[in-house]
Amino acid sequence: MSEKKFSPVRFRHPIRVVNLCFTIVLLCSTLLTWRELAVLENAYLSSQRNSLDTIAAALDRHLQYGVDRLLFYRAAMEEALAVPVIKPSDDALQTFSTQRNNEGWLLNVNNQRGVPLRGVSDAYVEQNAFLTREDAWLNRELSAASEFSYLLDSASADPGLQRHLFYTSRAGFYLSPLAQEQEEARIRSHYHRLVNHPYFSAHAKRNNPSRAVRWTHSQSPVHHATRSLTASVPLDYEQRWYGVLAMDFTVDAMTQFLLESLQEDHDADVVLYDSRFQVIAATRSTVNRAHLLTAEQKAKLAGMMKHATEGDYRLGTRFISWARLRYFDGVLVRVDTLSQSAKGEFGKITLVLALLWLLFTGMLIFSWVIIRRMVRSMYQMQNHLQWRAWYDTLTRLFNRGAFFERAKKAALRCHEQNEPYAVIQLDLDNFKSINDRFGHQAGDRVLSHAAVLVSQTLRAQDIAGRGRGRGVLHHAAGRHRC
């Protein structure tokens, strides 16, 4: 068989080996970088969740403190209803008797201490189904309200969320340390706003049979121009509903609290939602609040809240962490965009990690190009030297050494298989005269042409080579596989 080119086994091709090695290195570096990015992302989400948990815990403490105060004042009112300690003076009761039919009235139980009682007429009370003014219970409630007014006057507003405590009675009066109304029409308007606010009707026995704390989110019952989160509890004694104690948590104060809780991370969006996913307070402007979560995202978050009290997930280029509050039926949500997270510490680490991977990949590709060229050059040189060692450059047949080596192997194989073989020597007649007459170049062309003719007659198992003489060709032939 005549071989024109040295061809090693395909999978051992050095170029393929180099490509495979560099591919494995690039794949491993990419996987390791991706793994580090995944770990970094989990650490980032954990950090955001821990930060949100801290804010939620602090907010819960404020809400718990407010609810505890509210329950304490309700207990004080119930105790005052049961065993009154301070009773209104006869002058105060006489003043009430003369003013109770006025559109709006004001009663100072004590000019030096306590909060004045402000109320509406008997006619107004009779027009509202939630209100009742029975004289059999009225004196007891006025005594309890007089006693409570001293506590209300001494109660200071919380510096954190600026809570406002007030009491609204079904008997047609209210107590509020912030109320400044003096005119009858303004007193009546304020009381009308109080009893028609959702917090008041929410404590009717059919609406709140458990008599638990209820939360409402709307305009403040005290300051109608200010939005607030209102916690309220009913005042009951001997199966009778007297009124409602309520406490305001202003939205502005809660927003400021969220901003201060973020400390240096002011770019994050933290939103407090109620149970219906209405925004109560947010660190972002009012214009952009509605775009923080879509309806589908709110539905997904509501589904997650059924099975856990906190969690986080990634949504495209945004990281969302959430935590439910214990003392309020709502959820605190933190939304961080990719651009916001890139400005923080984790973003800088991610950027450095990505740059290192790009630098390593660039160096790897540059090295691959250089090494691939070197290996290709060495491989081509090896093929050339190997071909020169095995073949005759003129006839492109095996040279003398390669021919005898192949012939010996073929003869040994035929001998082992007990098959015949033959060796044929060809000598070109009058070849010397061609060299002498036409020159060595013509002789080389004749010899090359003769080698082509011999190669065309070879079978798969035949071997052809050139001997020492310029016109000598050797031909080893055998049967079957030899």
Tab-separated table of C-alpha atoms in Angstrom:
chain	number	residue	atom	x	y	z
A	1	MET	CA	0.000	0.000	0.000
A	2	SER	CA	1.342	3.394	-0.952
A	3	GLU	CA	1.041	6.046	1.778
A	4	LYS	CA	1.217	9.712	0.821
A	5	LYS	CA	1.007	11.353	4.242
A	6	PHE	CA	1.642	10.477	7.856
A	7	SER	CA	-1.725	10.445	9.672
A	8	PRO	CA	-1.782	9.601	13.431
A	9	VAL	CA	-4.909	8.454	15.279
A	10	ARG	CA	-7.610	11.151	15.096
A	11	PHE	CA	-8.365	11.500	18.782
A	12	ARG	CA	-4.663	11.844	19.541
A	13	HIS	CA	-4.276	14.757	17.196
A	14	PRO	CA	-2.271	17.328	19.196
A	15	ILE	CA	-4.444	20.263	18.039
A	16	ARG	CA	-7.545	18.473	19.281
A	17	VAL	CA	-5.815	17.693	22.572
A	18	VAL	CA	-4.880	21.365	23.014
A	19	ASN	CA	-8.436	22.475	22.180
A	20	LEU	CA	-9.887	19.943	24.610
A	21	CYS	CA	-7.574	20.999	27.450
A	22	PHE	CA	-8.291	24.697	27.017
A	23	THR	CA	-12.035	24.019	26.730
A	24	ILE	CA	-11.959	22.094	30.002
A	25	VAL	CA	-10.016	24.884	31.732
A	26	LEU	CA	-12.413	27.546	30.419
A	27	LEU	CA	-15.437	25.481	31.417
A	28	CYS	CA	-14.076	24.879	34.932
A	29	SER	CA	-13.218	28.560	35.437
A	30	THR	CA	-16.684	29.574	34.220
A	31	LEU	CA	-18.389	27.055	36.512
A	32	LEU	CA	-16.317	28.165	39.502
A	33	THR	CA	-17.075	31.825	38.768
A	34	TRP	CA	-20.771	31.058	38.353
A	35	ARG	CA	-20.702	29.141	41.630
A	36	GLU	CA	-19.091	32.080	43.404
A	37	LEU	CA	-21.679	34.421	41.916
A	38	ALA	CA	-24.476	32.108	43.117
A	39	VAL	CA	-22.984	32.028	46.621
A	40	LEU	CA	-22.576	35.801	46.508
A	41	GLU	CA	-26.195	36.217	45.407
A	42	ASN	CA	-27.406	34.003	48.277
A	43	ALA	CA	-25.270	35.998	50.692
A	44	TYR	CA	-26.703	39.217	49.276
A	45	LEU	CA	-30.287	37.961	49.648
A	46	SER	CA	-29.522	36.808	53.196
A	47	SER	CA	-28.066	40.206	53.994
A	48	GLN	CA	-31.120	41.973	52.604
A	49	ARG	CA	-33.441	39.603	54.462
A	50	ASN	CA	-31.563	40.126	57.726
A	51	SER	CA	-31.719	43.883	57.212
A	52	LEU	CA	-35.461	43.660	56.561
A	53	ASP	CA	-35.923	41.388	59.592
A	54	THR	CA	-34.204	43.998	61.728
A	55	ILE	CA	-36.502	46.737	60.415
A	56	ALA	CA	-39.568	44.504	60.844
A	57	ALA	CA	-38.567	43.628	64.421
A	58	ALA	CA	-38.064	47.303	65.290
A	59	LEU	CA	-41.396	48.251	63.708
A	60	ASP	CA	-43.074	45.380	65.540
A	61	ARG	CA	-41.670	46.679	68.836
A	62	HIS	CA	-43.135	50.115	68.177
A	63	LEU	CA	-46.502	48.664	67.212
A	64	GLN	CA	-46.474	46.305	70.186
A	65	TYR	CA	-45.648	49.161	72.519
A	66	GLY	CA	-48.520	51.176	71.104
A	67	VAL	CA	-50.973	48.277	71.353
A	68	ASP	CA	-49.862	47.546	74.911
A	69	ARG	CA	-50.480	51.174	75.842
A	70	LEU	CA	-53.877	51.021	74.164
A	71	LEU	CA	-54.826	47.888	76.113
A	72	PHE	CA	-53.556	49.466	79.317
A	73	TYR	CA	-55.765	52.530	78.834
A	74	ARG	CA	-58.723	50.314	78.047
A	75	ALA	CA	-58.128	48.436	81.305
A	76	ALA	CA	-57.946	51.780	83.119
A	77	MET	CA	-61.265	52.873	81.596
A	78	GLU	CA	-62.894	49.559	82.511
A	79	GLU	CA	-61.618	49.952	86.066
A	80	ALA	CA	-62.946	53.502	86.161
A	81	LEU	CA	-66.338	52.259	84.994
A	82	ALA	CA	-66.359	49.596	87.698
A	83	VAL	CA	-64.996	51.664	90.602
A	84	PRO	CA	-64.785	55.391	89.807
A	85	VAL	CA	-62.130	57.250	91.771
A	86	ILE	CA	-62.572	60.782	90.437
A	87	LYS	CA	-66.065	61.984	89.784
A	88	PRO	CA	-67.038	65.136	87.877
A	89	SER	CA	-68.077	68.025	90.069
A	90	ASP	CA	-71.695	69.054	90.436
A	91	ASP	CA	-70.902	72.227	88.484
A	92	ALA	CA	-69.581	70.169	85.606
A	93	LEU	CA	-72.656	67.933	85.571
A	94	GLN	CA	-74.877	70.996	85.726
A	95	THR	CA	-72.990	72.514	82.804
A	96	PHE	CA	-73.467	69.312	80.833
A	97	SER	CA	-77.219	69.293	81.570
A	98	THR	CA	-77.576	72.812	80.226
A	99	GLN	CA	-75.394	72.227	77.115
A	100	ARG	CA	-76.335	68.706	76.044
A	101	ASN	CA	-78.838	69.964	73.499
A	102	ASN	CA	-76.338	72.322	71.882
A	103	GLU	CA	-74.968	71.447	68.441
A	104	GLY	CA	-71.547	71.161	70.037
A	105	TRP	CA	-70.467	71.529	73.644
A	106	LEU	CA	-67.279	71.517	75.729
A	107	LEU	CA	-67.038	70.332	79.308
A	108	ASN	CA	-64.014	71.089	81.519
A	109	VAL	CA	-64.035	68.605	84.352
A	110	ASN	CA	-61.038	70.348	85.906
A	111	ASN	CA	-59.668	73.605	84.546
A	112	GLN	CA	-56.134	72.831	85.733
A	113	ARG	CA	-55.812	69.130	84.888
A	114	GLY	CA	-57.312	66.738	82.433
A	115	VAL	CA	-58.549	66.933	78.860
A	116	PRO	CA	-61.935	68.596	78.268
A	117	LEU	CA	-64.825	66.525	76.983
A	118	ARG	CA	-66.292	67.644	73.667
A	119	GLY	CA	-69.649	66.386	72.450
A	120	VAL	CA	-72.747	66.817	70.328
A	121	SER	CA	-76.449	67.251	71.007
A	122	ASP	CA	-79.021	64.640	71.946
A	123	ALA	CA	-80.630	65.126	68.556
A	124	TYR	CA	-77.448	64.139	66.718
A	125	VAL	CA	-77.095	61.002	68.859
A	126	GLU	CA	-80.650	59.938	68.102
A	127	GLN	CA	-80.021	60.189	64.347
A	128	ASN	CA	-77.105	57.715	64.325
A	129	ALA	CA	-77.798	53.993	64.696
A	130	PHE	CA	-74.375	53.374	66.321
A	131	LEU	CA	-74.934	55.975	69.042
A	132	THR	CA	-76.982	55.890	72.234
A	133	ARG	CA	-77.263	58.277	75.208
A	134	GLU	CA	-79.027	56.612	78.125
A	135	ASP	CA	-78.998	58.588	81.344
A	136	ALA	CA	-78.767	55.368	83.366
A	137	TRP	CA	-75.287	54.742	81.935
A	138	LEU	CA	-74.265	58.275	81.094
A	139	ASN	CA	-73.138	59.429	84.559
A	140	ARG	CA	-70.946	56.342	84.974
A	141	GLU	CA	-69.289	56.935	81.610
A	142	LEU	CA	-68.780	60.625	82.313
A	143	SER	CA	-67.083	59.707	85.606
A	144	ALA	CA	-64.811	57.190	83.831
A	145	ALA	CA	-64.057	59.705	81.095
A	146	SER	CA	-63.214	62.353	83.678
A	147	GLU	CA	-60.775	59.980	85.356
A	148	PHE	CA	-59.328	58.899	82.022
A	149	SER	CA	-58.842	62.515	80.963
A	150	TYR	CA	-56.150	62.880	83.631
A	151	LEU	CA	-54.268	59.894	82.195
A	152	LEU	CA	-54.719	61.186	78.672
A	153	ASP	CA	-53.391	64.600	79.645
A	154	SER	CA	-50.265	63.096	81.189
A	155	ALA	CA	-49.645	60.654	78.324
A	156	SER	CA	-46.836	61.895	76.102
A	157	ALA	CA	-46.621	61.229	72.403
A	158	ASP	CA	-44.082	58.611	71.387
A	159	PRO	CA	-41.044	60.296	69.796
A	160	GLY	CA	-40.637	57.504	67.215
A	161	LEU	CA	-43.976	57.163	65.483
A	162	GLN	CA	-45.789	60.122	67.111
A	163	ARG	CA	-48.801	58.221	68.393
A	164	HIS	CA	-52.033	60.070	69.172
A	165	LEU	CA	-54.470	58.529	71.642
A	166	PHE	CA	-58.150	59.454	71.729
A	167	TYR	CA	-61.485	58.092	72.911
A	168	THR	CA	-64.797	58.265	71.052
A	169	SER	CA	-67.956	57.520	73.022
A	170	ARG	CA	-71.239	56.223	71.687
A	171	ALA	CA	-72.893	58.699	74.077
A	172	GLY	CA	-71.984	61.629	71.833
A	173	PHE	CA	-68.626	62.946	73.117
A	174	TYR	CA	-64.901	62.382	72.618
A	175	LEU	CA	-61.564	62.908	74.358
A	176	SER	CA	-58.477	64.003	72.434
A	177	PRO	CA	-55.432	65.879	73.766
A	178	LEU	CA	-54.846	67.283	70.261
A	179	ALA	CA	-58.327	68.663	69.701
A	180	GLN	CA	-58.505	72.438	69.764
A	181	GLU	CA	-62.098	72.916	68.596
A	182	GLN	CA	-64.014	75.560	70.515
A	183	GLU	CA	-66.826	76.396	68.127
A	184	GLU	CA	-69.939	74.262	68.245
A	185	ALA	CA	-69.966	73.594	64.516
A	186	ARG	CA	-66.337	72.424	64.515
A	187	ILE	CA	-66.925	70.138	67.499
A	188	ARG	CA	-69.909	68.591	65.758
A	189	SER	CA	-67.940	68.208	62.504
A	190	HIS	CA	-65.034	66.551	64.307
A	191	TYR	CA	-67.269	64.098	66.157
A	192	HIS	CA	-69.114	63.329	62.936
A	193	ARG	CA	-65.811	62.456	61.307
A	194	LEU	CA	-64.835	60.227	64.236
A	195	VAL	CA	-67.989	58.116	64.332
A	196	ASN	CA	-68.121	57.761	60.552
A	197	HIS	CA	-64.514	56.655	60.295
A	198	PRO	CA	-63.990	52.908	59.522
A	199	TYR	CA	-62.207	52.370	62.844
A	200	PHE	CA	-65.404	53.152	64.800
A	201	SER	CA	-67.908	50.966	62.966
A	202	ALA	CA	-65.375	48.126	62.888
A	203	HIS	CA	-66.045	47.553	66.609
A	204	ALA	CA	-69.750	46.972	66.437
A	205	LYS	CA	-70.412	43.600	68.024
A	206	ARG	CA	-71.464	42.063	64.753
A	207	ASN	CA	-68.250	43.308	63.087
A	208	ASN	CA	-65.892	42.444	65.951
A	209	PRO	CA	-67.377	39.637	68.045
A	210	SER	CA	-63.961	38.749	69.507
A	211	ARG	CA	-63.476	42.385	70.698
A	212	ALA	CA	-59.871	42.304	69.508
A	213	VAL	CA	-57.594	45.061	68.227
A	214	ARG	CA	-58.477	46.273	64.738
A	215	TRP	CA	-56.295	48.182	62.298
A	216	THR	CA	-57.500	50.659	59.701
A	217	HIS	CA	-55.534	52.589	57.124
A	218	SER	CA	-56.976	55.839	55.847
A	219	GLN	CA	-57.032	59.515	56.733
A	220	SER	CA	-56.487	60.151	60.400
A	221	PRO	CA	-59.701	60.441	62.485
A	222	VAL	CA	-58.007	63.240	64.459
A	223	HIS	CA	-56.277	65.094	61.626
A	224	HIS	CA	-58.365	64.507	58.525
A	225	ALA	CA	-55.618	65.898	56.239
A	226	THR	CA	-53.072	63.315	57.418
A	227	ARG	CA	-53.009	59.645	56.467
A	228	SER	CA	-52.446	57.265	59.331
A	229	LEU	CA	-52.534	53.684	60.505
A	230	THR	CA	-55.046	53.494	63.334
A	231	ALA	CA	-55.157	50.794	66.007
A	232	SER	CA	-58.380	50.643	67.992
A	233	VAL	CA	-60.094	48.526	70.650
A	234	PRO	CA	-63.687	48.597	71.903
A	235	LEU	CA	-64.536	49.646	75.456
A	236	ASP	CA	-66.996	47.177	76.953
A	237	TYR	CA	-68.341	46.823	80.456
A	238	GLU	CA	-71.081	44.489	81.661
A	239	GLN	CA	-71.912	43.449	78.080
A	240	ARG	CA	-72.383	47.071	77.034
A	241	TRP	CA	-70.379	48.762	74.289
A	242	TYR	CA	-69.452	52.250	75.519
A	243	GLY	CA	-67.071	53.458	72.837
A	244	VAL	CA	-63.724	53.028	71.111
A	245	LEU	CA	-60.168	53.772	72.216
A	246	ALA	CA	-57.878	54.452	69.283
A	247	MET	CA	-54.261	55.343	68.577
A	248	ASP	CA	-52.869	56.923	65.411
A	249	PHE	CA	-49.565	55.982	63.784
A	250	THR	CA	-49.020	58.688	61.200
A	251	VAL	CA	-47.799	57.594	57.774
A	252	ASP	CA	-45.227	60.387	57.647
A	253	ALA	CA	-43.710	59.234	60.931
A	254	MET	CA	-43.659	55.606	59.759
A	255	THR	CA	-42.017	56.627	56.481
A	256	GLN	CA	-39.369	58.543	58.406
A	257	PHE	CA	-38.876	55.520	60.627
A	258	LEU	CA	-38.278	53.304	57.560
A	259	LEU	CA	-35.790	55.792	56.122
A	260	GLU	CA	-33.862	55.990	59.384
A	261	SER	CA	-33.860	52.188	59.696
A	262	LEU	CA	-32.150	51.862	56.307
A	263	GLN	CA	-29.198	53.837	57.693
A	264	GLU	CA	-26.758	54.320	54.776
A	265	ASP	CA	-28.712	52.210	52.285
A	266	HIS	CA	-31.202	54.895	51.256
A	267	ASP	CA	-31.504	53.665	47.665
A	268	ALA	CA	-33.457	50.554	48.662
A	269	ASP	CA	-37.238	50.563	48.406
A	270	VAL	CA	-38.984	49.417	51.593
A	271	VAL	CA	-42.771	49.338	51.561
A	272	LEU	CA	-45.294	48.517	54.265
A	273	TYR	CA	-48.421	46.880	52.838
A	274	ASP	CA	-51.640	46.002	54.584
A	275	SER	CA	-53.409	42.646	54.171
A	276	ARG	CA	-54.949	43.830	50.865
A	277	PHE	CA	-51.545	44.982	49.563
A	278	GLN	CA	-52.408	48.640	49.775
A	279	VAL	CA	-49.387	50.845	50.427
A	280	ILE	CA	-49.269	52.259	53.963
A	281	ALA	CA	-45.769	53.712	54.039
A	282	ALA	CA	-42.851	53.583	51.631
A	283	THR	CA	-39.382	55.031	51.290
A	284	ARG	CA	-40.005	55.828	47.623
A	285	SER	CA	-42.078	58.753	46.422
A	286	THR	CA	-45.834	58.374	46.114
A	287	VAL	CA	-45.668	58.559	42.309
A	288	ASN	CA	-43.506	55.435	42.038
A	289	ARG	CA	-45.075	53.300	44.757
A	290	ALA	CA	-47.586	51.660	42.452
A	291	HIS	CA	-44.797	50.401	40.184
A	292	LEU	CA	-42.896	48.513	42.859
A	293	LEU	CA	-44.966	45.320	42.608
A	294	THR	CA	-47.285	44.242	39.835
A	295	ALA	CA	-50.556	42.410	40.398
A	296	GLU	CA	-48.921	39.064	39.536
A	297	GLN	CA	-46.070	39.703	41.960
A	298	LYS	CA	-48.522	40.603	44.715
A	299	ALA	CA	-50.464	37.387	44.034
A	300	LYS	CA	-47.243	35.359	44.204
A	301	LEU	CA	-46.246	37.089	47.438
A	302	ALA	CA	-49.682	36.420	48.948
A	303	GLY	CA	-49.295	32.730	48.090
A	304	MET	CA	-45.862	32.586	49.741
A	305	MET	CA	-47.193	34.318	52.856
A	306	LYS	CA	-49.639	31.460	53.402
A	307	HIS	CA	-46.768	29.058	54.100
A	308	ALA	CA	-44.072	31.259	55.682
A	309	THR	CA	-43.599	34.441	57.672
A	310	GLU	CA	-40.572	35.659	55.707
A	311	GLY	CA	-38.708	34.942	52.516
A	312	ASP	CA	-37.044	36.296	49.420
A	313	TYR	CA	-36.843	35.597	45.722
A	314	ARG	CA	-35.285	36.996	42.590
A	315	LEU	CA	-37.494	38.432	39.879
A	316	GLY	CA	-35.528	39.346	36.780
A	317	THR	CA	-33.195	42.164	37.741
A	318	ARG	CA	-34.881	42.759	41.109
A	319	PHE	CA	-34.378	41.135	44.499
A	320	ILE	CA	-37.485	41.033	46.670
A	321	SER	CA	-37.391	40.280	50.413
A	322	TRP	CA	-40.463	40.245	52.633
A	323	ALA	CA	-41.368	39.740	56.289
A	324	ARG	CA	-44.769	39.595	57.945
A	325	LEU	CA	-45.413	41.676	61.041
A	326	ARG	CA	-46.634	40.085	64.253
A	327	TYR	CA	-48.745	42.889	65.683
A	328	PHE	CA	-50.218	44.122	62.437
A	329	ASP	CA	-51.895	42.224	59.632
A	330	GLY	CA	-49.478	43.420	56.995
A	331	VAL	CA	-46.167	42.712	55.332
A	332	LEU	CA	-42.919	44.652	55.005
A	333	VAL	CA	-41.366	44.333	51.533
A	334	ARG	CA	-37.904	45.365	50.384
A	335	VAL	CA	-37.190	45.725	46.660
A	336	ASP	CA	-33.621	46.098	45.396
A	337	THR	CA	-32.883	46.540	41.703
A	338	LEU	CA	-29.716	45.357	40.011
A	339	SER	CA	-28.483	48.930	39.604
A	340	GLN	CA	-29.063	49.617	43.305
A	341	SER	CA	-27.315	46.429	44.421
A	342	ALA	CA	-24.354	47.204	42.140
A	343	LYS	CA	-23.649	50.344	44.166
A	344	GLY	CA	-23.232	48.409	47.401
A	345	GLU	CA	-20.499	46.187	48.753
A	346	PHE	CA	-21.851	43.037	47.114
A	347	GLY	CA	-22.056	44.837	43.773
A	348	LYS	CA	-18.398	45.842	43.987
A	349	ILE	CA	-17.363	42.277	44.835
A	350	THR	CA	-19.430	40.958	41.924
A	351	LEU	CA	-17.822	43.493	39.585
A	352	VAL	CA	-14.316	42.502	40.712
A	353	LEU	CA	-15.171	38.815	40.314
A	354	ALA	CA	-16.526	39.409	36.802
A	355	LEU	CA	-13.445	41.442	35.820
A	356	LEU	CA	-11.150	38.703	37.117
A	357	TRP	CA	-13.041	36.130	35.091
A	358	LEU	CA	-12.826	38.295	31.961
A	359	LEU	CA	-9.093	38.847	32.518
A	360	PHE	CA	-8.473	35.134	33.056
A	361	THR	CA	-10.573	34.239	30.011
A	362	GLY	CA	-8.720	36.768	27.851
A	363	MET	CA	-5.336	35.431	28.972
A	364	LEU	CA	-6.560	31.881	28.406
A	365	ILE	CA	-7.710	32.642	24.843
A	366	PHE	CA	-4.432	34.439	24.078
A	367	SER	CA	-2.441	31.468	25.420
A	368	TRP	CA	-4.620	29.075	23.447
A	369	VAL	CA	-3.937	30.928	20.187
A	370	ILE	CA	-0.157	30.968	20.794
A	371	ILE	CA	0.093	27.344	21.908
A	372	ARG	CA	-2.174	26.190	19.097
A	373	ARG	CA	0.103	27.835	16.523
A	374	MET	CA	3.189	26.308	18.119
A	375	VAL	CA	1.651	22.837	18.221
A	376	ARG	CA	0.460	23.116	14.599
A	377	SER	CA	3.943	24.142	13.471
A	378	MET	CA	5.567	21.299	15.406
A	379	TYR	CA	2.974	18.861	14.090
A	380	GLN	CA	3.549	19.922	10.489
A	381	MET	CA	7.313	19.678	10.992
A	382	GLN	CA	6.929	16.220	12.518
A	383	ASN	CA	4.787	15.099	9.558
A	384	HIS	CA	7.319	16.462	7.111
A	385	LEU	CA	10.250	14.776	8.826
A	386	GLN	CA	8.327	11.548	9.178
A	387	TRP	CA	7.398	11.609	5.485
A	388	ARG	CA	11.007	12.317	4.522
A	389	ALA	CA	12.124	9.401	6.663
A	390	TRP	CA	9.693	6.942	5.029
A	391	TYR	CA	9.246	8.043	1.421
A	392	ASP	CA	11.367	8.740	-1.602
A	393	THR	CA	10.946	12.362	-2.581
A	394	LEU	CA	11.067	11.706	-6.340
A	395	THR	CA	8.819	8.691	-6.788
A	396	ARG	CA	6.761	9.180	-3.582
A	397	LEU	CA	7.161	5.476	-2.923
A	398	PHE	CA	8.666	3.928	0.171
A	399	ASN	CA	12.424	4.398	0.343
A	400	ARG	CA	14.746	1.450	0.707
A	401	GLY	CA	14.718	1.316	4.511
A	402	ALA	CA	10.947	1.739	4.886
A	403	PHE	CA	10.335	-0.761	2.061
A	404	PHE	CA	12.396	-3.511	3.665
A	405	GLU	CA	10.836	-2.846	7.082
A	406	ARG	CA	7.309	-3.104	5.689
A	407	ALA	CA	8.230	-6.086	3.512
A	408	LYS	CA	9.634	-7.978	6.493
A	409	LYS	CA	6.449	-7.396	8.489
A	410	ALA	CA	4.309	-8.494	5.513
A	411	ALA	CA	6.428	-11.617	4.979
A	412	LEU	CA	6.219	-12.518	8.684
A	413	ARG	CA	2.462	-12.042	8.680
A	414	CYS	CA	2.064	-14.250	5.572
A	415	HIS	CA	4.317	-16.861	7.107
A	416	GLU	CA	2.276	-16.964	10.292
A	417	GLN	CA	-0.918	-17.303	8.261
A	418	ASN	CA	0.706	-19.880	5.904
A	419	GLU	CA	0.013	-17.800	2.836
A	420	PRO	CA	2.285	-17.189	-0.181
A	421	TYR	CA	3.843	-13.853	-1.098
A	422	ALA	CA	6.097	-12.550	-3.854
A	423	VAL	CA	8.797	-9.929	-4.282
A	424	ILE	CA	9.144	-8.300	-7.697
A	425	GLN	CA	12.101	-6.146	-8.708
A	426	LEU	CA	11.638	-3.818	-11.691
A	427	ASP	CA	14.525	-2.341	-13.625
A	428	LEU	CA	13.998	0.216	-16.350
A	429	ASP	CA	15.828	-0.809	-19.548
A	430	ASN	CA	18.139	1.677	-21.193
A	431	PHE	CA	17.499	4.136	-18.375
A	432	LYS	CA	21.136	5.244	-18.400
A	433	SER	CA	20.901	6.210	-22.070
A	434	ILE	CA	17.953	8.445	-21.276
A	435	ASN	CA	20.012	10.215	-18.632
A	436	ASP	CA	22.958	10.542	-20.989
A	437	ARG	CA	20.924	11.696	-23.976
A	438	PHE	CA	18.254	13.879	-22.423
A	439	GLY	CA	19.700	14.707	-19.015
A	440	HIS	CA	18.920	13.746	-15.435
A	441	GLN	CA	15.791	15.856	-15.303
A	442	ALA	CA	14.250	13.804	-18.108
A	443	GLY	CA	15.364	10.638	-16.325
A	444	ASP	CA	13.679	11.819	-13.118
A	445	ARG	CA	10.456	12.431	-15.030
A	446	VAL	CA	10.607	8.937	-16.536
A	447	LEU	CA	11.265	7.401	-13.151
A	448	SER	CA	8.446	9.396	-11.571
A	449	HIS	CA	6.055	8.364	-14.366
A	450	ALA	CA	7.001	4.720	-13.901
A	451	ALA	CA	6.346	5.032	-10.152
A	452	VAL	CA	2.870	6.425	-10.886
A	453	LEU	CA	2.133	3.447	-13.177
A	454	VAL	CA	3.275	1.031	-10.496
A	455	SER	CA	1.200	2.796	-7.802
A	456	GLN	CA	-1.919	2.582	-9.974
A	457	THR	CA	-1.609	-1.199	-10.199
A	458	LEU	CA	-1.164	-1.765	-6.468
A	459	ARG	CA	-3.766	-3.561	-4.432
A	460	ALA	CA	-4.584	-2.730	-0.821
A	461	GLN	CA	-2.159	-5.356	0.507
A	462	ASP	CA	0.719	-4.527	-1.898
A	463	ILE	CA	3.835	-2.530	-0.975
A	464	ALA	CA	6.010	-0.583	-3.455
A	465	GLY	CA	9.361	1.081	-2.886
A	466	ARG	CA	12.486	2.401	-4.641
A	467	GLY	CA	15.852	0.726	-4.416
A	468	ARG	CA	19.338	2.230	-4.588
A	469	GLY	CA	19.603	2.499	-8.337
A	470	ARG	CA	17.999	5.294	-10.226
A	471	GLY	CA	15.950	2.878	-12.294
A	472	VAL	CA	15.202	0.130	-9.794
A	473	LEU	CA	11.693	-0.391	-8.280
A	474	HIS	CA	10.747	-3.088	-5.824
A	475	HIS	CA	7.260	-4.558	-5.561
A	476	ALA	CA	6.206	-6.944	-2.773
A	477	ALA	CA	2.867	-8.658	-3.352
A	478	GLY	CA	0.872	-11.283	-1.496
A	479	ARG	CA	-2.531	-12.878	-1.290
A	480	HIS	CA	-5.486	-11.825	0.791
A	481	ARG	CA	-4.319	-9.693	3.717
A	482	CYS	CA	-0.603	-9.852	2.924
